[in-house]
PDB file of C-alpha atoms in Angstrom:
ATOM      1  CA  GLN A   1       5.752 -31.216  67.627  1.00 89.00           C
ATOM      2  CA  VAL A   2       8.776 -30.939  69.802  1.00 96.00           C
ATOM      3  CA  GLN A   3      10.624 -27.641  69.576  1.00 98.00           C
ATOM      4  CA  LEU A   4      14.194 -26.889  70.565  1.00 98.00           C
ATOM      5  CA  GLN A   5      15.818 -23.539  71.098  1.00 98.00           C
ATOM      6  CA  GLU A   6      19.419 -22.700  71.905  1.00 98.00           C
ATOM      7  CA  SER A   7      20.432 -19.831  74.121  1.00 98.00           C
ATOM      8  CA  GLY A   8      23.714 -18.461  75.367  1.00 98.00           C
ATOM      9  CA  PRO A   9      26.464 -16.005  74.538  1.00 97.00           C
ATOM     10  CA  GLY A  10      27.367 -15.223  70.973  1.00 97.00           C
ATOM     11  CA  LEU A  11      30.919 -14.237  71.842  1.00 98.00           C
ATOM     12  CA  VAL A  12      33.368 -16.096  74.051  1.00 98.00           C
ATOM     13  CA  LYS A  13      36.980 -15.276  74.763  1.00 98.00           C
ATOM     14  CA  PRO A  14      39.726 -17.831  74.137  1.00 98.00           C
ATOM     15  CA  SER A  15      40.450 -20.129  77.083  1.00 98.00           C
ATOM     16  CA  GLN A  16      37.013 -19.544  78.561  1.00 98.00           C
ATOM     17  CA  THR A  17      34.180 -22.025  78.833  1.00 98.00           C
ATOM     18  CA  LEU A  18      31.315 -21.858  76.383  1.00 98.00           C
ATOM     19  CA  SER A  19      27.964 -22.695  77.915  1.00 98.00           C
ATOM     20  CA  LEU A  20      24.804 -23.034  75.874  1.00 98.00           C
ATOM     21  CA  THR A  21      21.381 -24.176  76.948  1.00 98.00           C
ATOM     22  CA  CYS A  22      18.760 -25.955  74.890  1.00 98.00           C
ATOM     23  CA  THR A  23      15.185 -25.491  75.975  1.00 98.00           C
ATOM     24  CA  VAL A  24      12.804 -28.179  74.779  1.00 98.00           C
ATOM     25  CA  SER A  25       9.066 -27.703  74.471  1.00 98.00           C
ATOM     26  CA  GLY A  26       6.326 -29.975  73.212  1.00 96.00           C
ATOM     27  CA  GLY A  27       8.061 -33.059  74.544  1.00 95.00           C
ATOM     28  CA  SER A  28      10.056 -34.260  77.499  1.00 96.00           C
ATOM     29  CA  ILE A  29      13.801 -34.825  77.428  1.00 96.00           C
ATOM     30  CA  THR A  30      13.171 -37.882  79.563  1.00 96.00           C
ATOM     31  CA  THR A  31      11.226 -39.569  76.759  1.00 90.00           C
ATOM     32  CA  ILE A  32      12.831 -42.938  76.231  1.00 91.00           C
ATOM     33  CA  TYR A  33      14.727 -43.871  73.046  1.00 88.00           C
ATOM     34  CA  TYR A  34      15.820 -40.366  72.129  1.00 96.00           C
ATOM     35  CA  TYR A  35      19.215 -38.765  72.260  1.00 97.00           C
ATOM     36  CA  TRP A  36      19.518 -35.054  72.818  1.00 98.00           C
ATOM     37  CA  SER A  37      22.577 -33.889  70.970  1.00 98.00           C
ATOM     38  CA  TRP A  38      24.810 -30.924  70.499  1.00 98.00           C
ATOM     39  CA  ILE A  39      25.974 -30.485  66.918  1.00 98.00           C
ATOM     40  CA  ARG A  40      28.001 -27.723  65.344  1.00 98.00           C
ATOM     41  CA  GLN A  41      28.904 -26.472  61.898  1.00 97.00           C
ATOM     42  CA  SER A  42      31.744 -24.216  60.845  1.00 93.00           C
ATOM     43  CA  PRO A  43      32.046 -22.458  57.480  1.00 84.00           C
ATOM     44  CA  GLY A  44      33.471 -24.848  54.937  1.00 78.00           C
ATOM     45  CA  LYS A  45      32.953 -27.829  57.205  1.00 86.00           C
ATOM     46  CA  GLY A  46      30.260 -30.380  57.553  1.00 90.00           C
ATOM     47  CA  LEU A  47      28.175 -31.042  60.591  1.00 95.00           C
ATOM     48  CA  GLU A  48      30.072 -32.282  63.613  1.00 97.00           C
ATOM     49  CA  TRP A  49      28.317 -34.296  66.256  1.00 97.00           C
ATOM     50  CA  MET A  50      29.677 -33.233  69.621  1.00 98.00           C
ATOM     51  CA  GLY A  51      27.841 -35.204  72.235  1.00 98.00           C
ATOM     52  CA  ALA A  52      24.484 -36.139  73.647  1.00 98.00           C
ATOM     53  CA  ILE A  53      22.477 -37.003  76.689  1.00 98.00           C
ATOM     54  CA  ASP A  54      19.799 -39.667  76.690  1.00 97.00           C
ATOM     55  CA  SER A  55      16.515 -39.963  78.497  1.00 95.00           C
ATOM     56  CA  SER A  56      18.116 -41.482  81.575  1.00 96.00           C
ATOM     57  CA  GLY A  57      20.782 -38.815  81.874  1.00 97.00           C
ATOM     58  CA  SER A  58      23.641 -40.862  80.450  1.00 98.00           C
ATOM     59  CA  THR A  59      26.060 -38.781  78.423  1.00 98.00           C
ATOM     60  CA  TYR A  60      28.069 -39.531  75.313  1.00 98.00           C
ATOM     61  CA  TYR A  61      30.860 -37.512  73.756  1.00 98.00           C
ATOM     62  CA  SER A  62      32.818 -37.314  70.558  1.00 98.00           C
ATOM     63  CA  PRO A  63      36.330 -38.649  71.191  1.00 98.00           C
ATOM     64  CA  SER A  64      37.808 -35.439  69.840  1.00 97.00           C
ATOM     65  CA  LEU A  65      35.920 -33.292  72.327  1.00 98.00           C
ATOM     66  CA  LYS A  66      35.303 -35.414  75.383  1.00 97.00           C
ATOM     67  CA  ARG A  67      38.269 -34.013  77.314  1.00 98.00           C
ATOM     68  CA  ARG A  68      36.799 -30.523  77.054  1.00 98.00           C
ATOM     69  CA  MET A  69      33.090 -31.171  76.933  1.00 98.00           C
ATOM     70  CA  PHE A  70      30.356 -31.762  79.456  1.00 98.00           C
ATOM     71  CA  ILE A  71      26.606 -32.014  79.032  1.00 98.00           C
ATOM     72  CA  SER A  72      24.264 -31.331  81.908  1.00 98.00           C
ATOM     73  CA  TRP A  73      20.515 -31.213  82.199  1.00 98.00           C
ATOM     74  CA  ASP A  74      17.714 -29.844  84.284  1.00 98.00           C
ATOM     75  CA  THR A  75      14.664 -32.012  83.842  1.00 97.00           C
ATOM     76  CA  SER A  76      12.494 -29.657  85.875  1.00 97.00           C
ATOM     77  CA  LYS A  77      13.065 -27.024  83.200  1.00 98.00           C
ATOM     78  CA  ASN A  78      13.217 -29.482  80.302  1.00 98.00           C
ATOM     79  CA  GLN A  79      16.659 -28.187  79.411  1.00 98.00           C
ATOM     80  CA  PHE A  80      20.048 -29.590  78.621  1.00 98.00           C
ATOM     81  CA  SER A  81      23.271 -27.658  78.373  1.00 98.00           C
ATOM     82  CA  LEU A  82      26.630 -27.744  76.660  1.00 98.00           C
ATOM     83  CA  HIS A  83      29.814 -26.759  78.443  1.00 98.00           C
ATOM     84  CA  LEU A  84      32.922 -26.579  76.286  1.00 98.00           C
ATOM     85  CA  SER A  85      36.061 -25.539  78.095  1.00 98.00           C
ATOM     86  CA  SER A  86      39.311 -24.010  76.874  1.00 98.00           C
ATOM     87  CA  VAL A  87      37.795 -22.700  73.683  1.00 98.00           C
ATOM     88  CA  THR A  88      39.878 -21.431  70.791  1.00 97.00           C
ATOM     89  CA  PRO A  89      38.929 -19.659  67.562  1.00 96.00           C
ATOM     90  CA  LYS A  90      38.597 -23.103  65.996  1.00 95.00           C
ATOM     91  CA  ASP A  91      35.498 -23.553  68.111  1.00 97.00           C
ATOM     92  CA  THR A  92      33.778 -20.726  66.254  1.00 97.00           C
ATOM     93  CA  ALA A  93      30.694 -22.272  64.706  1.00 98.00           C
ATOM     94  CA  VAL A  94      26.951 -22.389  64.585  1.00 98.00           C
ATOM     95  CA  TYR A  95      25.828 -24.582  67.441  1.00 98.00           C
ATOM     96  CA  PHE A  96      22.673 -26.630  67.293  1.00 98.00           C
ATOM     97  CA  CYS A  97      20.811 -28.727  69.751  1.00 98.00           C
ATOM     98  CA  ALA A  98      18.846 -31.566  68.259  1.00 98.00           C
ATOM     99  CA  ARG A  99      16.872 -34.697  68.959  1.00 97.00           C
ATOM    100  CA  GLY A 100      17.750 -37.901  67.198  1.00 96.00           C
ATOM    101  CA  ASN A 101      17.571 -41.654  67.260  1.00 95.00           C
ATOM    102  CA  ASP A 102      21.302 -42.231  67.477  1.00 94.00           C
ATOM    103  CA  LEU A 103      24.598 -40.595  68.275  1.00 94.00           C
ATOM    104  CA  SER A 104      25.032 -38.645  65.076  1.00 93.00           C
ATOM    105  CA  PHE A 105      24.034 -35.440  63.331  1.00 93.00           C
ATOM    106  CA  GLU A 106      21.158 -37.228  61.571  1.00 94.00           C
ATOM    107  CA  ALA A 107      18.586 -35.787  63.884  1.00 95.00           C
ATOM    108  CA  ASP A 108      14.894 -35.401  63.233  1.00 94.00           C
ATOM    109  CA  LYS A 109      14.345 -32.240  65.269  1.00 97.00           C
ATOM    110  CA  TRP A 110      16.655 -29.256  65.351  1.00 98.00           C
ATOM    111  CA  GLY A 111      16.922 -25.955  67.061  1.00 98.00           C
ATOM    112  CA  GLN A 112      17.448 -22.901  64.908  1.00 98.00           C
ATOM    113  CA  GLY A 113      21.140 -22.780  65.739  1.00 98.00           C
ATOM    114  CA  THR A 114      23.122 -20.064  67.420  1.00 98.00           C
ATOM    115  CA  GLN A 115      26.319 -18.468  66.170  1.00 98.00           C
ATOM    116  CA  VAL A 116      29.189 -18.531  68.627  1.00 98.00           C
ATOM    117  CA  THR A 117      32.385 -16.654  67.906  1.00 97.00           C
ATOM    118  CA  VAL A 118      35.541 -17.245  69.903  1.00 97.00           C
ATOM    119  CA  SER A 119      37.627 -14.104  69.816  1.00 96.00           C
ATOM    120  CA  SER A 120      39.509 -11.801  72.120  1.00 93.00           C
TER     121      SER A 120
END
């Protein structure tokens, strides 16, 4: 089975850029017909789909985040990364990477999630 694991800082200062990396094993991120997504969840809120990259490297972003968000990848390492600029405390959440069949949080494979706190 494919496995996903997030890595990156647990604490980011306001106005900085949050960068997280998802390392995928057991499957290639270039496998056709999958979307590799970033999804987050804050206390008291539901899951929020943030954006994704597909097997060809095309990226897709939530309208509410696209001005601040960028997804990159490194196929040689089977990794894709989230870059979220100008963070505020409202960006504090558990961040997940996931594999799914569409651009939503209804993914079939998830990483364990990583807590990110935005605070000075």
